[in-house]
Short mmCIF file of C-alpha atoms in Angstrom, two decimals:
data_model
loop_
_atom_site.label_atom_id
_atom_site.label_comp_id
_atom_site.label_asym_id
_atom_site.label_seq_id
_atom_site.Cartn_x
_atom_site.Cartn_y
_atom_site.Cartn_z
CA UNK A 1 12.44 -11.62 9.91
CA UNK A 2 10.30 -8.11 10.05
CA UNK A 3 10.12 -6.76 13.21
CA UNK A 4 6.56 -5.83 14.26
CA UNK A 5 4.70 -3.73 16.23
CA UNK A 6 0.71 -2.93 16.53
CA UNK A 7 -0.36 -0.44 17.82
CA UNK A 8 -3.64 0.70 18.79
CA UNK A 9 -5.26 3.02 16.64
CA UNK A 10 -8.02 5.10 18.44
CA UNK A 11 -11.09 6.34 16.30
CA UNK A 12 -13.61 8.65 17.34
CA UNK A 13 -17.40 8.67 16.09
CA UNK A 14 -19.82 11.11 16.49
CA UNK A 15 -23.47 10.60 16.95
CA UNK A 16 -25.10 11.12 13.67
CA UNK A 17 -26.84 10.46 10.01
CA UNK A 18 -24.18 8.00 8.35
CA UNK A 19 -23.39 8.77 5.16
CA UNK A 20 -21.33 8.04 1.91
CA UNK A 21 -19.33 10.61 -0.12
CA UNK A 22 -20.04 10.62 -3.56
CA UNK A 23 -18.93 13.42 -5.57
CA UNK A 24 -18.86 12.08 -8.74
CA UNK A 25 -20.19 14.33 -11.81
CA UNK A 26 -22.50 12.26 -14.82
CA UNK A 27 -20.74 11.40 -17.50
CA UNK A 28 -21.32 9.92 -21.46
CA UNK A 29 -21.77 6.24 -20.93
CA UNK A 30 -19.66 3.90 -23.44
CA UNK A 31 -20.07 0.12 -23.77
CA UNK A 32 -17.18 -2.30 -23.45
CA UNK A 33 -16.08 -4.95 -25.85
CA UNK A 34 -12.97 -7.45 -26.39
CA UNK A 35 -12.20 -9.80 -29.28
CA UNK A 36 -12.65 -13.37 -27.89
CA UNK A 37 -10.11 -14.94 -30.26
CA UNK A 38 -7.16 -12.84 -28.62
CA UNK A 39 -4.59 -14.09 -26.49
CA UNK A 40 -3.05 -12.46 -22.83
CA UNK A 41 -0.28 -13.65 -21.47
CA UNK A 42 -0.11 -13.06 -17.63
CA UNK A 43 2.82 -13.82 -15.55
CA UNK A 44 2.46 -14.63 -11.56
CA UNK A 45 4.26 -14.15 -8.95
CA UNK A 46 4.04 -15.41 -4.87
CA UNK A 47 7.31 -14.44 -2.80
CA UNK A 48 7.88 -16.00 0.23
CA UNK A 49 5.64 -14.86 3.04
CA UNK A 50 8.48 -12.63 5.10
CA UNK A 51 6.61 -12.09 8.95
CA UNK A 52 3.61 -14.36 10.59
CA UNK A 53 2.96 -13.14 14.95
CA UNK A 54 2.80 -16.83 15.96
CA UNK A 55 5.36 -18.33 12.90
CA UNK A 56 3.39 -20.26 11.07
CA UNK A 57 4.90 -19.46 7.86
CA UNK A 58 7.98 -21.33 9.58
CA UNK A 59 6.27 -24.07 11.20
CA UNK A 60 3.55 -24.94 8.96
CA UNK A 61 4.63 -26.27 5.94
CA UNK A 62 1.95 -25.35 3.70
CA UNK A 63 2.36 -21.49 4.18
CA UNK A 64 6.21 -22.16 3.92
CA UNK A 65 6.08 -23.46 0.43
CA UNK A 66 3.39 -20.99 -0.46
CA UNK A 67 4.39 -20.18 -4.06
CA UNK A 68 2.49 -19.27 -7.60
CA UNK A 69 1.22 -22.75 -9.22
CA UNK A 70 1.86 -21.41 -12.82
CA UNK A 71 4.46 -18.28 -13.53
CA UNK A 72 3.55 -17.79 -16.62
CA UNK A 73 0.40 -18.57 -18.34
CA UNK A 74 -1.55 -17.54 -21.83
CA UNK A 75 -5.13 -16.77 -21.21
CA UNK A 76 -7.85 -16.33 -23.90
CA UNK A 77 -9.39 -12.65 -23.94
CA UNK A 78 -12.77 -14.30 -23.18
CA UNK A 79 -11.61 -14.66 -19.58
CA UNK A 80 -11.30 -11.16 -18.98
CA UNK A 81 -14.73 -10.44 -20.00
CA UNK A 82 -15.26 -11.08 -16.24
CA UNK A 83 -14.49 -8.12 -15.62
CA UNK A 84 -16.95 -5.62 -18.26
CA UNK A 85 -20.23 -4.28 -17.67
CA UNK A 86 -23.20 -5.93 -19.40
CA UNK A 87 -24.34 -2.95 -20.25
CA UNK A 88 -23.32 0.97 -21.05
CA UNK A 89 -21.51 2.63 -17.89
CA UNK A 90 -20.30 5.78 -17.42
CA UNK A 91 -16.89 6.98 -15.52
CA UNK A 92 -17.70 5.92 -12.09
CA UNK A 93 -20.11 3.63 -12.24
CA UNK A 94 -19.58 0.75 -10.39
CA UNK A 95 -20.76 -3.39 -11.51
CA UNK A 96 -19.82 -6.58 -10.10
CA UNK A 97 -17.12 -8.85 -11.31
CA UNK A 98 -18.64 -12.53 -12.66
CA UNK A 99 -16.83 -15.15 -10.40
CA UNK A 100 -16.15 -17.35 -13.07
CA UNK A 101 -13.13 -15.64 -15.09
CA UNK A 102 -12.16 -14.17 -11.91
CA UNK A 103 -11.37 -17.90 -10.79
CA UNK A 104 -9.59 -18.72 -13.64
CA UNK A 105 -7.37 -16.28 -13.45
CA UNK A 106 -6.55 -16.80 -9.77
CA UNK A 107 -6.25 -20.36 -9.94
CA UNK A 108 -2.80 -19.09 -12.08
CA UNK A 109 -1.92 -17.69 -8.85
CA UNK A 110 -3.17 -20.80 -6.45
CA UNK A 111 -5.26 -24.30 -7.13
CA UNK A 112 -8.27 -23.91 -4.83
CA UNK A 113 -9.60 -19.55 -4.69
CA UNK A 114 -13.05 -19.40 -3.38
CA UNK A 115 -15.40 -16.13 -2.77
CA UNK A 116 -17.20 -17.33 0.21
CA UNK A 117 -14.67 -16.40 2.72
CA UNK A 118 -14.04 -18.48 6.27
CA UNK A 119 -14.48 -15.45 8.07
CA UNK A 120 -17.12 -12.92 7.20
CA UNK A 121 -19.63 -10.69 9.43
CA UNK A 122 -21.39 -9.83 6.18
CA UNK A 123 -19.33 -7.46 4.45
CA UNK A 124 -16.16 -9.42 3.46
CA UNK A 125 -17.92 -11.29 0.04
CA UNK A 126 -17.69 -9.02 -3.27
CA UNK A 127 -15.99 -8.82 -6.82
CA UNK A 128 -16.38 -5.38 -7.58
CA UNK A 129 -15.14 -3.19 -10.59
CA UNK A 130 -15.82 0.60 -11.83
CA UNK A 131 -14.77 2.18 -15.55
CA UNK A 132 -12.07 5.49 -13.97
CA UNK A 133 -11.72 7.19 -16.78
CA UNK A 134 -11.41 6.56 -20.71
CA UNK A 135 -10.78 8.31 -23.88
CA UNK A 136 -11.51 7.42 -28.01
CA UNK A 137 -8.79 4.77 -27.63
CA UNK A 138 -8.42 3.93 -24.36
CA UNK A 139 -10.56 2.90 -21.33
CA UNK A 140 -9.47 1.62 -17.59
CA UNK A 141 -11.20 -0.34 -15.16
CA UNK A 142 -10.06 -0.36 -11.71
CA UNK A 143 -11.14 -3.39 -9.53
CA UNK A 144 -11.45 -4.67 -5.92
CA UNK A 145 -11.58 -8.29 -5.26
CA UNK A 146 -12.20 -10.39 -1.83
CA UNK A 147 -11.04 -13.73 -2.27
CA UNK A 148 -8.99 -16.84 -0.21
CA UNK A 149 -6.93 -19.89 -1.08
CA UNK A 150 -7.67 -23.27 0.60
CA UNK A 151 -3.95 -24.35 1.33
CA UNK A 152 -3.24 -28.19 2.73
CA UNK A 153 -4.90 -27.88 6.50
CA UNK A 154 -5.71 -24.37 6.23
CA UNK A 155 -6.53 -21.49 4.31
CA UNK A 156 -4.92 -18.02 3.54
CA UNK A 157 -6.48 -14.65 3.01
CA UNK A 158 -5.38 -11.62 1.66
CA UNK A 159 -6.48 -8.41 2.44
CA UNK A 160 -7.79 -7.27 -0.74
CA UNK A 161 -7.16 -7.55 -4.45
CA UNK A 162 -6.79 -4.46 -6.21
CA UNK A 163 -6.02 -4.36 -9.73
CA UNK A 164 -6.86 -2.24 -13.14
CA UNK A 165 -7.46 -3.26 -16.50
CA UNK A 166 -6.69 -1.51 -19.98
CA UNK A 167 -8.61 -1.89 -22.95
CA UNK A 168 -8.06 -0.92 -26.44
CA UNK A 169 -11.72 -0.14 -27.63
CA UNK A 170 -10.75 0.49 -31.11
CA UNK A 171 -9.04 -2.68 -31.70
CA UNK A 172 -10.86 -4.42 -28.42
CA UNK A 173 -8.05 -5.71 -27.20
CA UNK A 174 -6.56 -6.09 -23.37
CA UNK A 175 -3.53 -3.44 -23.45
CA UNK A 176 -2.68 -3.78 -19.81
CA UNK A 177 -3.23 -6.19 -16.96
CA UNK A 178 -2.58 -5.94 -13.04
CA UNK A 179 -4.20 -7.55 -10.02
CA UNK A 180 -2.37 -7.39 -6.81
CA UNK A 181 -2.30 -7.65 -3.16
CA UNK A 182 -1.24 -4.10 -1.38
CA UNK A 183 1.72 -3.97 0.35
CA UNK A 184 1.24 -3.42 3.85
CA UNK A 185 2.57 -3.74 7.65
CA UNK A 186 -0.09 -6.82 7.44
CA UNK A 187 -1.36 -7.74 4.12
CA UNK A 188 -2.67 -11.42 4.84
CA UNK A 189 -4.59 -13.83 7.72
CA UNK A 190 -4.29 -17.59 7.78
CA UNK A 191 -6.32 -19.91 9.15
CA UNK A 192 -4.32 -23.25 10.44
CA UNK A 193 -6.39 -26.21 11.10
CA UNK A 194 -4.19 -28.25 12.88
CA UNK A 195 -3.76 -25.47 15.74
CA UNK A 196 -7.76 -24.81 15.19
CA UNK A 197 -5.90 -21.25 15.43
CA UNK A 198 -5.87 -17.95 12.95
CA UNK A 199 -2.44 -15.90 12.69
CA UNK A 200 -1.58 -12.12 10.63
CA UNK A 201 1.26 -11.99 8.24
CA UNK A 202 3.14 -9.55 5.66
CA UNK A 203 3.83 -11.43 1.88
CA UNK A 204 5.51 -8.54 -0.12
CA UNK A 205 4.30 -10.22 -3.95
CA UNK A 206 1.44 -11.81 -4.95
CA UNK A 207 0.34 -10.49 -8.34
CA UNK A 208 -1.17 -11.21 -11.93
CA UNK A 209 0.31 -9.07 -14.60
CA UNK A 210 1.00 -8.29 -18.05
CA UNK A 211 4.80 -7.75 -19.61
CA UNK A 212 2.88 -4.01 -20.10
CA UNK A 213 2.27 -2.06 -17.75
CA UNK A 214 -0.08 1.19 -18.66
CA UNK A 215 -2.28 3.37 -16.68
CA UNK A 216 -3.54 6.22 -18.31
CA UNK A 217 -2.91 9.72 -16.49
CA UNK A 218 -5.65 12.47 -16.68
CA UNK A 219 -3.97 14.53 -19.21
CA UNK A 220 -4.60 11.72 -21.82
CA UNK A 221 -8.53 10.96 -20.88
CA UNK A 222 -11.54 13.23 -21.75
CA UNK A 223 -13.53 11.87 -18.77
CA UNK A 224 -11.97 10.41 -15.43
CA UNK A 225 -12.44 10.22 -11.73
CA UNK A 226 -9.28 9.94 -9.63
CA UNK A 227 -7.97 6.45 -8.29
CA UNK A 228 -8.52 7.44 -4.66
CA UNK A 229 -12.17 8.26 -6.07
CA UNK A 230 -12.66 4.88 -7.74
CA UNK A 231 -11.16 3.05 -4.78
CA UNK A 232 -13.48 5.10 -2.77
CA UNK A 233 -16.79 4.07 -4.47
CA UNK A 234 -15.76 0.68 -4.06
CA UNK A 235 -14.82 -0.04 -0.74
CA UNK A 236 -18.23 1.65 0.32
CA UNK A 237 -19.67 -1.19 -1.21
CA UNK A 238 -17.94 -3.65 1.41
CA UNK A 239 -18.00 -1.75 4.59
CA UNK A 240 -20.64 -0.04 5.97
CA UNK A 241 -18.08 1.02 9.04
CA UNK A 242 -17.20 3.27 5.51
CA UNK A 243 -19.95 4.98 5.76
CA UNK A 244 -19.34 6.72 9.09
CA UNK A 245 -17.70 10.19 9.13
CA UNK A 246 -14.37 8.81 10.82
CA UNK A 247 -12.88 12.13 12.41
CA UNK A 248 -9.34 12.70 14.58
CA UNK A 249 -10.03 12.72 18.74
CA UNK A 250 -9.01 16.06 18.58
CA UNK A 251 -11.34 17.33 16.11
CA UNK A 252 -14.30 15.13 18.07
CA UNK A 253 -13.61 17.07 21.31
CA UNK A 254 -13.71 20.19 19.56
CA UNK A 255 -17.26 19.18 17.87
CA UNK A 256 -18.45 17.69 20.99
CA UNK A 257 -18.28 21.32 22.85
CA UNK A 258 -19.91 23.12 19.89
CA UNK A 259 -22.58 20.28 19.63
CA UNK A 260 -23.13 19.37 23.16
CA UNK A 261 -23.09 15.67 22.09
CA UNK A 262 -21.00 12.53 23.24
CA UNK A 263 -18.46 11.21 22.13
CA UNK A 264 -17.59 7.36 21.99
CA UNK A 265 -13.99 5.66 21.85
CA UNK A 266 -13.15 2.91 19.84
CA UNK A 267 -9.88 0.95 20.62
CA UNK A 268 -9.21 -1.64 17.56
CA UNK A 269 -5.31 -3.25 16.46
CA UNK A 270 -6.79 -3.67 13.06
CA UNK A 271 -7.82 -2.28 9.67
CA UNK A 272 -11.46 -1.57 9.56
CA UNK A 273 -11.61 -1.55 5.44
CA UNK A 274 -9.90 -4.72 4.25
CA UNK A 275 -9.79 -8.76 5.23
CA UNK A 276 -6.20 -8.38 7.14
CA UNK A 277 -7.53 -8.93 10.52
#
């Protein structure tokens, strides 16, 4: 079993204007296709959830047994459509993912996704993708996705789906495929409603993917933003704690000398910017 230990991460705010970074330069604006009559094979994967605090992927059966419903499954191009603009974008514009296609593809994954999460203050619903960079053949979408499954008594929540996709825009055809929960020390919350009680985890696998895998690198686009720029973008679009100009303690005491303003202390044992908590 994984060994854990939280510990409490102090963060600093300063009084102040909040505001978003957003450093990203106009670009040409392309429009995004794909041949409906195409066929992706995806292959899933769910590997056994490793560390709960309270053990309830021991003692409740559900999370136990939690594995993919289909391993491998052939999807029509259509679905995928989900996730293109309607209209022209450029490189780092951001658009919403239809819930529709997004389902279907989760549902290879798990039997019951839904959007409308069991816990959320506000900021926890969105499907959200942005075009990161593209060239004459190639373009990639990068994508963020805030989903749960309803398990028997219970539900489970990641903390995010990430993902990109690759598109062939000569031939409009999906090159590469991934959508993915991060790894990290907790990457999951689960409701059980036989306890009436909510518990963390760590599940090192659950992903959607192509046989392919392909990201394209900056040396073979003519316009791009970075990943950590994309990601960015999107997670502003979640959190409005985001927003705030999150400094170190140390730097805030320097600040608060040279600007003669307070300083306030927040004590949390969670991640701010995902559903993990």
């Amino acid at each position: 079993m994984k060994i854990l230990t939280v510990s409490f991460l102090i963060l600093v705010m300063m009084y102040g204007q909040l505001h978003a970074d957003n450093h990203l330069v106009a670009k040409n604006k392309i429009k995004l296709n794909l041949d409906d009559t195409s066929e992706v094979i995806l292959k899933g994967f769910i590997a056994p959830v490793e560390y709960t605090q309270y053990n309830f992927h021991v003692e409740w059966d559900a999370l136990a047994n939690f594995a993919v419903a289909e391993p491998e499954k052939q999807h029509s191009a259509s679905v995928f459509r989900a996730f293109l603009p309607d209209a022209a974008v450029a490189v780092g514009d951001l658009w919403q993912v239809e819930e529709e296609g997004a389902l279907a593809l989760l549902k290879q994954l798990s039997p019951n996704p839904r959007f409308n999460l069991d816990i959320n203050n506000g900021d926890s619903y969105g499907l959200w993708a942005c075009l990161r960079a593209y060239n004459d053949k190639f373009a990639e979408i990068v994508f963020r996705i805030h989903t749960e499954f309803v398990l028997n008594e219970g539900r489970f929540t990641p903390s995010q789906f990430k993902g990109h996709l690759l598109i062939d825009r000569m031939n409009e055809k999906v090159v590469s495929f991934k959508m993915y929960v991060p790894e990290g020390v907790l990457n999951f919350d689960v409701g059980w409603d036989k306890l009436g009680a909510i518990d963390v985890g760590y599940c090192p696998q659950i992903e959607l993917r192509t046989e392919t895998q392909i990201v394209l690198s900056d040396t073979e686009v003519g316009a791009s933003i970075t990943q950590e720029e994309a990601e960015r973008e999107m997670v502003l679009r979640f959190y409005k704690s985001e927003q705030i100009n999150w400094v170190s303690l140390e730097e805030a005491l320097e600040m608060m000398q040279v600007q003669q303003k307070p300083v306030h202390a927040i004590s949390i044992d969670g991640p701010l910017a995902d559903e993990a908590c």
